[in-house]
XYZ file of N, CA, C and O in Angstrom:
684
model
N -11.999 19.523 15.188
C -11.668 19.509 16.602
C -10.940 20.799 16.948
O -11.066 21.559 17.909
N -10.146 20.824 15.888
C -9.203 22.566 16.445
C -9.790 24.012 16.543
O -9.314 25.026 17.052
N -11.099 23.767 15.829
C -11.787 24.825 15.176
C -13.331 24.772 16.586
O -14.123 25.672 16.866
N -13.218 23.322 17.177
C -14.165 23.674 18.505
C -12.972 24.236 19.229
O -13.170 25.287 19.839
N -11.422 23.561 19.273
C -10.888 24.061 20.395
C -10.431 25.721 20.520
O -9.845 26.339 21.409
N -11.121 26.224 18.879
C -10.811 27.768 19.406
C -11.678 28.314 19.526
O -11.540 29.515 19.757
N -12.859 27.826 19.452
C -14.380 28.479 19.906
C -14.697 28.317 21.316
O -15.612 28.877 21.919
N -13.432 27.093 22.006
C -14.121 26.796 23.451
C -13.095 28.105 24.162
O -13.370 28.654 25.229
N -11.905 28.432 23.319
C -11.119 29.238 23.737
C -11.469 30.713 23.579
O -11.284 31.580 24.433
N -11.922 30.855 22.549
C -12.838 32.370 22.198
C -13.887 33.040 23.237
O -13.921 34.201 23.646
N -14.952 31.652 23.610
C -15.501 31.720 24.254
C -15.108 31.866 26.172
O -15.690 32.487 27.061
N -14.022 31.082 26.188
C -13.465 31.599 27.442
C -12.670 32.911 27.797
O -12.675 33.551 28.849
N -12.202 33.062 26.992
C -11.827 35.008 26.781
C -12.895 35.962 27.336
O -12.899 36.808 28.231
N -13.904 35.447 26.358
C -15.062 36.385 26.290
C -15.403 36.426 27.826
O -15.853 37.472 28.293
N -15.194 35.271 28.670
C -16.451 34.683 29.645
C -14.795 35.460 30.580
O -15.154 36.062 31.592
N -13.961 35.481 30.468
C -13.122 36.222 31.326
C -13.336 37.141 31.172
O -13.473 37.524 32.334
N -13.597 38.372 30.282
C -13.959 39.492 30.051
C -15.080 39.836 30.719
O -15.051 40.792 31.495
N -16.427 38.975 30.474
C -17.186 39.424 31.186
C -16.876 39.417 32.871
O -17.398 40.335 33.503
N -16.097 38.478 33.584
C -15.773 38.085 34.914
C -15.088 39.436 35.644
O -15.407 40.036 36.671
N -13.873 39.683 34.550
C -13.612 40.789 35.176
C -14.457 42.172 35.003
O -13.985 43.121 35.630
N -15.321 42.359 34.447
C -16.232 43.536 34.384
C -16.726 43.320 35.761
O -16.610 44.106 36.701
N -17.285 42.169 35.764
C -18.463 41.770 36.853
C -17.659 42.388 38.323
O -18.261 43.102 39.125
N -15.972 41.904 38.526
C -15.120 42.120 39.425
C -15.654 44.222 39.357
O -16.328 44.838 40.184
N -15.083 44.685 38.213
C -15.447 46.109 38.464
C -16.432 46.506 38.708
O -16.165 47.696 38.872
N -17.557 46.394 38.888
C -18.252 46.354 38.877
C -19.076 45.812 40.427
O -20.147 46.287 40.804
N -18.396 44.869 41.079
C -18.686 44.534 42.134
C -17.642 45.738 43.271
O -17.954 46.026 44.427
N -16.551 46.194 42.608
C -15.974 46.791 43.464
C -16.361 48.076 43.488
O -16.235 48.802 44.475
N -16.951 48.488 42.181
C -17.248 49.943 42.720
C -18.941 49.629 43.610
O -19.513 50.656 43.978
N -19.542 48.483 43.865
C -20.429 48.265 44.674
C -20.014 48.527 46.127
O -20.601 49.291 46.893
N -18.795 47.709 46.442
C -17.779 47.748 47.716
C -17.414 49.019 48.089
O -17.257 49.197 49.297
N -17.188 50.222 47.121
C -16.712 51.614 47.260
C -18.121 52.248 47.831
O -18.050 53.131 48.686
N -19.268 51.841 47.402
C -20.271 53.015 47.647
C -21.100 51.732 49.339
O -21.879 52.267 50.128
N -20.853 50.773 49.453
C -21.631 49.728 50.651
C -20.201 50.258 51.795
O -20.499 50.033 52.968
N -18.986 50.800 51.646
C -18.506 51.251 52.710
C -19.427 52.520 53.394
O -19.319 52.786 54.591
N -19.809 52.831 53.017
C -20.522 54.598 53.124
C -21.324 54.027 54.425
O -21.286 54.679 55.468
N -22.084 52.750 54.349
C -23.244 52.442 55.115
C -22.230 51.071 56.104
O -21.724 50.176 55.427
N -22.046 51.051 57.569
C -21.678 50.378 58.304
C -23.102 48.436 57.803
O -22.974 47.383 57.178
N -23.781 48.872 58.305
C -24.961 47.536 57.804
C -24.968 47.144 56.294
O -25.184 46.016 55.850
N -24.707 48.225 55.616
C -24.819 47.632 54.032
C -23.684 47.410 53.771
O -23.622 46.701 52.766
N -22.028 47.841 54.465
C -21.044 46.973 53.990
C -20.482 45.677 54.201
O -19.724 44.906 53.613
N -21.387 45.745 55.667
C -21.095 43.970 56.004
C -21.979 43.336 55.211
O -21.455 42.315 54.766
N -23.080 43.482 54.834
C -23.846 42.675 53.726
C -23.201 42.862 52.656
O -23.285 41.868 51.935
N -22.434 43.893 52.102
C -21.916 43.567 50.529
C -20.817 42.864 50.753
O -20.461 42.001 49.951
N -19.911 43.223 52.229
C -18.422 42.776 52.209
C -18.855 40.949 52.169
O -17.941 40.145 51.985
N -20.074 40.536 52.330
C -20.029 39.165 52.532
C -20.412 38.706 51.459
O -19.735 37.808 50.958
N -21.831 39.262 50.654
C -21.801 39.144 48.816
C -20.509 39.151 48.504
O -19.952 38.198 47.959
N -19.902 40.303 48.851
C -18.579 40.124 47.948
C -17.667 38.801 47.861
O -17.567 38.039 46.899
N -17.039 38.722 49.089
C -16.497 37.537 49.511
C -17.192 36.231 48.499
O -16.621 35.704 47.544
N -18.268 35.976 48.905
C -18.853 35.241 48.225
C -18.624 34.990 46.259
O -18.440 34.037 45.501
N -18.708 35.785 46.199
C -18.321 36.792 44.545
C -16.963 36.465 44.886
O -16.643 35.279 44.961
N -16.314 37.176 45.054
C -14.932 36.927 44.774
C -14.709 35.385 44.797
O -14.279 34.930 43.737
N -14.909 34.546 45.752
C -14.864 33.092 45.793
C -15.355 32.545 44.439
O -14.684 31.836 43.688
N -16.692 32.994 44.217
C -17.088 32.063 42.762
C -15.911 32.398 41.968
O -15.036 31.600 41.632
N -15.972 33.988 41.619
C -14.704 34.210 40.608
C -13.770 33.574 40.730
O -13.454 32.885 39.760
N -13.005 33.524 41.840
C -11.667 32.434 42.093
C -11.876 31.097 41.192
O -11.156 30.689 40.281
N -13.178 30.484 41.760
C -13.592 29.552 41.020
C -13.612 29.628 40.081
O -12.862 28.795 39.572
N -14.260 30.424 39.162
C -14.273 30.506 37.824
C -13.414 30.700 37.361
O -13.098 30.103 36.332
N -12.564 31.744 37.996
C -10.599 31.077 37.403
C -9.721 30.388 37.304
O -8.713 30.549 36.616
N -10.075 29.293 38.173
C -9.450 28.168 38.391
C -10.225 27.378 37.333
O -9.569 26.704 36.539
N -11.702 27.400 37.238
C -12.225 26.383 35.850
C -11.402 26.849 34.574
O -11.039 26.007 33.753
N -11.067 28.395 34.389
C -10.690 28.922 33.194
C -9.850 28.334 33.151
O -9.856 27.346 32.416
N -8.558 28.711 34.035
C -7.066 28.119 34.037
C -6.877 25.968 33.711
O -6.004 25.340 33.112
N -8.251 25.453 34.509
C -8.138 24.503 33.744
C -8.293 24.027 32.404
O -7.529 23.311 31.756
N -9.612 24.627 32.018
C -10.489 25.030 30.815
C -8.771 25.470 29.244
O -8.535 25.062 28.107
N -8.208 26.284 30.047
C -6.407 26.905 29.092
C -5.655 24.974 28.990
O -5.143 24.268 28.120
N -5.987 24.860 30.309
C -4.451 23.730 30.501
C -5.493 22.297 29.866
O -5.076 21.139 29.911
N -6.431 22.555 29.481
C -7.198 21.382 28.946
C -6.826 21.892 27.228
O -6.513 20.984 26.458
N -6.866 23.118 26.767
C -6.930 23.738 25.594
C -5.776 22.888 24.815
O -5.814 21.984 23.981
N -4.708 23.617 25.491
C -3.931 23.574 25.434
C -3.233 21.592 24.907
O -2.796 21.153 23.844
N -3.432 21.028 26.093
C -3.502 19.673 25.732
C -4.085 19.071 24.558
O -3.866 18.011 23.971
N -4.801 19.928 24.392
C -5.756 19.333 23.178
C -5.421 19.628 22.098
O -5.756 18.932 21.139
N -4.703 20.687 21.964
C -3.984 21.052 20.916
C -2.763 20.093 20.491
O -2.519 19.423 19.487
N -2.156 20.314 21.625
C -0.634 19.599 21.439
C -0.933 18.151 21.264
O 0.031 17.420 21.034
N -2.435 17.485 21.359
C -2.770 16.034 20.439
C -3.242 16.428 19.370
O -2.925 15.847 18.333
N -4.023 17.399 19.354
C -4.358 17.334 17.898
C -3.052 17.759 16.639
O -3.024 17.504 15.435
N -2.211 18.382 17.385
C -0.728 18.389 16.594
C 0.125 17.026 16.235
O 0.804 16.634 15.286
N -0.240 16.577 17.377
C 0.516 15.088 17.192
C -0.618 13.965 16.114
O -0.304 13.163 15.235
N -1.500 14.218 16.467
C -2.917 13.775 15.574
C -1.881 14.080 13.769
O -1.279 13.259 13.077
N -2.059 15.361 13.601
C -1.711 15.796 12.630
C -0.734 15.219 12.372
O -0.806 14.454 11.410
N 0.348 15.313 12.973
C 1.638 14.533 12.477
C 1.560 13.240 12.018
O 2.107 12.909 10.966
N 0.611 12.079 13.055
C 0.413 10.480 12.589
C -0.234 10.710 11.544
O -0.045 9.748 10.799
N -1.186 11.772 10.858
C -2.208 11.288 9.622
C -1.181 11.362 8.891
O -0.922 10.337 8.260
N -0.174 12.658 8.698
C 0.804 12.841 7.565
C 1.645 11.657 7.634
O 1.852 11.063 6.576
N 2.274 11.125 8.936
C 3.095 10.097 8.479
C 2.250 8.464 8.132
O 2.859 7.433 7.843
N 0.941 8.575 8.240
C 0.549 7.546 7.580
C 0.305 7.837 6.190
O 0.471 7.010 5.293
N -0.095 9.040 6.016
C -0.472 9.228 4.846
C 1.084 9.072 3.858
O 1.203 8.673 2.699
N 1.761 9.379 4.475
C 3.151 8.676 3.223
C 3.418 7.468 3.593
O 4.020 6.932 2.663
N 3.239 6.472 4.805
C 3.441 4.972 4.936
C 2.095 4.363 3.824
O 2.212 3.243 3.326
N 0.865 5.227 3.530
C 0.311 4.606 2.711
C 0.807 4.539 1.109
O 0.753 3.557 0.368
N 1.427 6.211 0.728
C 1.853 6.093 -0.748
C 2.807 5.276 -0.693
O 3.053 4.646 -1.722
N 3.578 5.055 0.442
C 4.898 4.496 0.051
C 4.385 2.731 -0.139
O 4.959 2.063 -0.999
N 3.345 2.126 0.682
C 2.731 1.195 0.418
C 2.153 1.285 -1.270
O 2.801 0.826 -2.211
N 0.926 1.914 -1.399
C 1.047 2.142 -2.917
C 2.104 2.029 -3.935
O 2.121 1.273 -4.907
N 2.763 2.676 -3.659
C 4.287 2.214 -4.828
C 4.715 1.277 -4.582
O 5.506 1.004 -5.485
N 4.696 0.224 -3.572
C 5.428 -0.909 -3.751
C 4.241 -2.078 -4.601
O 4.304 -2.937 -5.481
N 3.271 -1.508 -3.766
C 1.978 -2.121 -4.631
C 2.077 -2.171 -6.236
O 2.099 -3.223 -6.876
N 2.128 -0.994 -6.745
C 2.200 -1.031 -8.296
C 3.581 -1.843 -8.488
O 3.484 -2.867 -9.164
N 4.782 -1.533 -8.005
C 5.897 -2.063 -8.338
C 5.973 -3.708 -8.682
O 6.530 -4.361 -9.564
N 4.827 -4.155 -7.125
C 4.463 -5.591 -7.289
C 3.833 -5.645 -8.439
O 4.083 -6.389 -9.387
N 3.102 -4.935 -8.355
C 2.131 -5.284 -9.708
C 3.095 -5.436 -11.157
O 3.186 -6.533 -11.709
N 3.594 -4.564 -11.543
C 4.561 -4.442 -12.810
C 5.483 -5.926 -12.628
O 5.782 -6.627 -13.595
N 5.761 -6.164 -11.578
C 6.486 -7.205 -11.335
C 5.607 -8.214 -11.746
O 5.769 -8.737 -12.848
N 4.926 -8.469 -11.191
C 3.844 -9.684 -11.690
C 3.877 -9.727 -12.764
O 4.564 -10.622 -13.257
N 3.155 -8.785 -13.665
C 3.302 -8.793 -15.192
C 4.438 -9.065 -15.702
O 4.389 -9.961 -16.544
N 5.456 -8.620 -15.503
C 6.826 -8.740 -16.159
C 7.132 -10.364 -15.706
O 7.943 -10.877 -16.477
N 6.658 -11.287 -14.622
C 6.507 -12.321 -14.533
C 5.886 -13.317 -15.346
O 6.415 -14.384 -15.657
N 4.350 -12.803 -15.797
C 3.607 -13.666 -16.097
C 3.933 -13.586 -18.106
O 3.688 -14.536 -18.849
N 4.547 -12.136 -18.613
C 5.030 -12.523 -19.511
C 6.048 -13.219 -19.771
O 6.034 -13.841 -20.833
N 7.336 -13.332 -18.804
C 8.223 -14.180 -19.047
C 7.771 -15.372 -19.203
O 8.048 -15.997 -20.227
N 6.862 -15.997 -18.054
C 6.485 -17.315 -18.173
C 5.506 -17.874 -19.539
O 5.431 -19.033 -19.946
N 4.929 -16.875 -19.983
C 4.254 -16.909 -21.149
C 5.656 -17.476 -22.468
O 5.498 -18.302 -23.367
N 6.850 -16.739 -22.158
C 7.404 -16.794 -23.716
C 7.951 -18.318 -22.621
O 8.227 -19.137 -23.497
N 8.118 -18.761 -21.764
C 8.813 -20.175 -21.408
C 8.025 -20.802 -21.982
O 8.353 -21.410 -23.001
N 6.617 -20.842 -21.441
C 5.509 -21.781 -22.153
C 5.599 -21.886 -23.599
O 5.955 -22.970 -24.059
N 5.306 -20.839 -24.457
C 5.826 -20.896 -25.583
C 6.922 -21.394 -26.291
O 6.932 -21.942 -27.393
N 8.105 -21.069 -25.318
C 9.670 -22.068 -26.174
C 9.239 -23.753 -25.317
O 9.972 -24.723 -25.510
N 8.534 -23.810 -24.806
C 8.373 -25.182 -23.952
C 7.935 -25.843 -25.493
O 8.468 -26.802 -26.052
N 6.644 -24.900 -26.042
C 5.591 -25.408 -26.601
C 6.464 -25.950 -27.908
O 6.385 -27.127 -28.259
N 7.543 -24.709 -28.793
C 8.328 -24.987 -29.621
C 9.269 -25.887 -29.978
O 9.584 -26.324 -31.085
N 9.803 -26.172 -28.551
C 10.740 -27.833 -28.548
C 10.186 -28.874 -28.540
O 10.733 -29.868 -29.018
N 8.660 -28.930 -27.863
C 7.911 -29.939 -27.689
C 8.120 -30.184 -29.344
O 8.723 -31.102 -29.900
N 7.370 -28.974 -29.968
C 6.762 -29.364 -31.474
C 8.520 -29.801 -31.796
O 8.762 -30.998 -31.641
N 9.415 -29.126 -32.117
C 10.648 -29.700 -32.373
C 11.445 -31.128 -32.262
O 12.023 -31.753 -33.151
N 11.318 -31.366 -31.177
C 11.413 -32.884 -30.453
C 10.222 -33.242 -31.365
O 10.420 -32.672 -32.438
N 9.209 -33.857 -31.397
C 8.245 -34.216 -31.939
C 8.986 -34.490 -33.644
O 9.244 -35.549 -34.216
N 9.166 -33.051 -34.091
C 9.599 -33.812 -35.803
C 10.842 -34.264 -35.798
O 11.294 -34.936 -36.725
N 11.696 -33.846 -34.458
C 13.084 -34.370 -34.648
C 12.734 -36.390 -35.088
O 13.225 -37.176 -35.898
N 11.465 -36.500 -33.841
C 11.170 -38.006 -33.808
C 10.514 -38.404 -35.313
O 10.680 -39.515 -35.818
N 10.024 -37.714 -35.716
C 9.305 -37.836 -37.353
C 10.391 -38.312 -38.289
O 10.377 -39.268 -39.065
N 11.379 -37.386 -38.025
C 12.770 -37.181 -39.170
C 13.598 -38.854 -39.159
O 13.809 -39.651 -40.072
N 13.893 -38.890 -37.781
C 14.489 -40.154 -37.123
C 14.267 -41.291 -37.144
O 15.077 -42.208 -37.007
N 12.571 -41.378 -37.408
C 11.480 -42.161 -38.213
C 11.787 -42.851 -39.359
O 11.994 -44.034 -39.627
N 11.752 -41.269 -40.290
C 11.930 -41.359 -41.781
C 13.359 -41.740 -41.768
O 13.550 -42.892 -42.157
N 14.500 -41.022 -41.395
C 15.912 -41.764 -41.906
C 16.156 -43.221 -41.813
O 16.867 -43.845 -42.601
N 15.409 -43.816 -40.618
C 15.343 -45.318 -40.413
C 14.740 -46.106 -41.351
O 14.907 -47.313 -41.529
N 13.936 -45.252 -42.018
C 12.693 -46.115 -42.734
C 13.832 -45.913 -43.917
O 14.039 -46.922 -44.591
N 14.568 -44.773 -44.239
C 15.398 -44.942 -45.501
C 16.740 -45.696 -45.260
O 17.387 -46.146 -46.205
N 17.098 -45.808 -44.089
C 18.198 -46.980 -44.186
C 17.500 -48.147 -44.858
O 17.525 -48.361 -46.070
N 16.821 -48.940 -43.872
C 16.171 -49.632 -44.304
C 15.629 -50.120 -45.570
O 15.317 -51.260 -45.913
N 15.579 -48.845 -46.278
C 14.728 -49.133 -47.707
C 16.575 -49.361 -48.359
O 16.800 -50.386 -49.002
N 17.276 -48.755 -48.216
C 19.242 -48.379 -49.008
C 19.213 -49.970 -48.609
O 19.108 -50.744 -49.561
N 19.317 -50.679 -46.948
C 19.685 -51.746 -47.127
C 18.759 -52.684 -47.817
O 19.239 -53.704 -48.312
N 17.752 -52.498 -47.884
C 16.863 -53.382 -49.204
C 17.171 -53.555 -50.807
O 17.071 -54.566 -51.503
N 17.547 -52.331 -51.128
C 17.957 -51.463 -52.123
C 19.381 -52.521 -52.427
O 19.563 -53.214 -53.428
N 20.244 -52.387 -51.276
C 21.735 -52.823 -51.961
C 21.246 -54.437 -51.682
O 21.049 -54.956 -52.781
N 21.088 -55.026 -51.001
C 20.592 -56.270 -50.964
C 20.037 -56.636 -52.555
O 20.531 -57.437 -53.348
N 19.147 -55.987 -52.682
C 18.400 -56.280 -54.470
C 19.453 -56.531 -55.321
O 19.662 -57.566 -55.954
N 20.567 -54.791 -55.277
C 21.193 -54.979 -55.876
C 22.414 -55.927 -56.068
O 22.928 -56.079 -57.176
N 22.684 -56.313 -55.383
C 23.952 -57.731 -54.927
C 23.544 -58.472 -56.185
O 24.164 -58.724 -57.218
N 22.026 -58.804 -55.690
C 21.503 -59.737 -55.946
C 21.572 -60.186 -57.263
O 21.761 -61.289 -57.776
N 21.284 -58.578 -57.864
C 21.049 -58.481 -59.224
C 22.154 -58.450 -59.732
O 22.178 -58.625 -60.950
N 23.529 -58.210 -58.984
C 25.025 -58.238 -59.204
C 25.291 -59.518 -60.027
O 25.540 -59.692 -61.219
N 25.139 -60.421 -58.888
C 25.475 -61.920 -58.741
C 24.611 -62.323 -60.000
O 25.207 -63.051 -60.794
N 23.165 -61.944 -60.363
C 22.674 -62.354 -61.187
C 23.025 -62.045 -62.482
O 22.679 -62.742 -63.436
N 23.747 -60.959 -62.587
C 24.052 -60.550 -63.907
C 25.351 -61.368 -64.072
O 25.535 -62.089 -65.053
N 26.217 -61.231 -63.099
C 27.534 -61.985 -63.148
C 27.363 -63.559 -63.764
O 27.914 -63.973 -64.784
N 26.446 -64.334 -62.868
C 26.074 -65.907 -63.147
C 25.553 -65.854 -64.788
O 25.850 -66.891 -65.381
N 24.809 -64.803 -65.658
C 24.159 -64.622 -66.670
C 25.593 -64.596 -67.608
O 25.789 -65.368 -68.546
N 26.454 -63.648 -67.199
C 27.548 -63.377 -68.198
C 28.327 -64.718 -68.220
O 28.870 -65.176 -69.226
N 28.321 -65.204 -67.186
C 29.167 -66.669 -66.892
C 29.140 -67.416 -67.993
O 29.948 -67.838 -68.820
N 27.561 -67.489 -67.706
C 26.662 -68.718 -68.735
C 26.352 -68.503 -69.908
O 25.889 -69.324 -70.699
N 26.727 -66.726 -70.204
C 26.392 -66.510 -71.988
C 28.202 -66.513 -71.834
O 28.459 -65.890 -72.864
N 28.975 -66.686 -71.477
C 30.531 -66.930 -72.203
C 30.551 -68.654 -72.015
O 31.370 -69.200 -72.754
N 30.023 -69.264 -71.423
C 29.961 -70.307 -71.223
C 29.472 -71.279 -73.003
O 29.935 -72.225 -73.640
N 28.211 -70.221 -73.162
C 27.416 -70.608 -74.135
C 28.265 -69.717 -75.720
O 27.929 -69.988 -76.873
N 28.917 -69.101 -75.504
C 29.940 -68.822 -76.909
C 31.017 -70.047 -76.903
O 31.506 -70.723 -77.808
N 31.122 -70.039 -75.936
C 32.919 -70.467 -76.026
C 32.381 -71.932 -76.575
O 33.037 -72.443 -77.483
N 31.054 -72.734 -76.001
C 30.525 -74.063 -76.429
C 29.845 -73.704 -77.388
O 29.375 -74.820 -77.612
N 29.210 -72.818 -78.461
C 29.153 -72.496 -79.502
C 30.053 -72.021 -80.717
O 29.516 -72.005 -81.825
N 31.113 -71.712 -80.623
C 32.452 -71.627 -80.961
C 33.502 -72.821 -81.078
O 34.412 -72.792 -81.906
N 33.314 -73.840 -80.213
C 33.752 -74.453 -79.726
C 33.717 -75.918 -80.365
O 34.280 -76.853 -79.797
């Protein structure tokens, strides 16, 4: 766009350049149509005429500048919004990755939770195995001393009855 707006501007230079030639050019016409009373009222009215377009055509130029001109001072401001988007985008980008790293640094934490989840589960689990087995060995100790009482009392009643059986053999 800046590069038409200096070709439309190049080109209006040029097209002023030629305008004012045309002006010299019409006036040294005006210098030699005074000489002749009939041929200067016909040029003085070409002229007029001429001079009017030119006016015109200076007034298109002068708009043609104040249009340039405008166009510039957006395409400057143009320039300015791309640059400041263009860093509202990196600065978007970096928060992007940041999220991103974040995520990860998320999804491994939750990975080692799952994992110590997984480890107590298994833990709890043999704690219940262990808790199992110690019950099953009370159980077997109180069987165990029960027998043995038993076998207490039985040995005791045995010794009873073999002193029983000296003392009435002796006796």
């Amino acid at each position: 766009v800046e590069h038409e707006f200096r070709a439309a501007l190049t080109e209006a230079a040029e097209h002023k350049e030629r305008l004012i030639a045309e002006v010299d050019e019409f006036t040294d016409v005006a210098r030699e149509a005074l000489r002749g009373k009939a041929e200067a009222e016909r040029l003085a009215e070409e002229l007029a005429e001429v001079c009017e377009q030119q006016r015109t055509a200076l007034e298109e130029l002068s708009r043609d500048w104040r249009r340039a001109d405008r166009a510039e001072a957006d395409c400057a401001a143009a320039r300015a919004d791309c640059g400041d988007m263009t860093s509202r985008l990196r600065s978007a980008e970096k928060r992007a990755a940041a999220s991103k790293s974040a995520e990860t640094a998320a999804l491994a934490a939750f990975d080692a939770v799952k994992d110590e989840k997984a480890t107590a589960h298994a833990a709890l689990v043999e704690i219940g195995g262990v808790r199992e087995q110690l019950s099953l060995a009370r159980d077997n100790c109180r069987i165990k001393d029960a027998m043995l009482e038993s076998q207490a009392e039985l040995v005791q009643s045995l010794k009873g009855e073999a002193a029983r059986a000296r003392e009435a053999g002796s006796g």
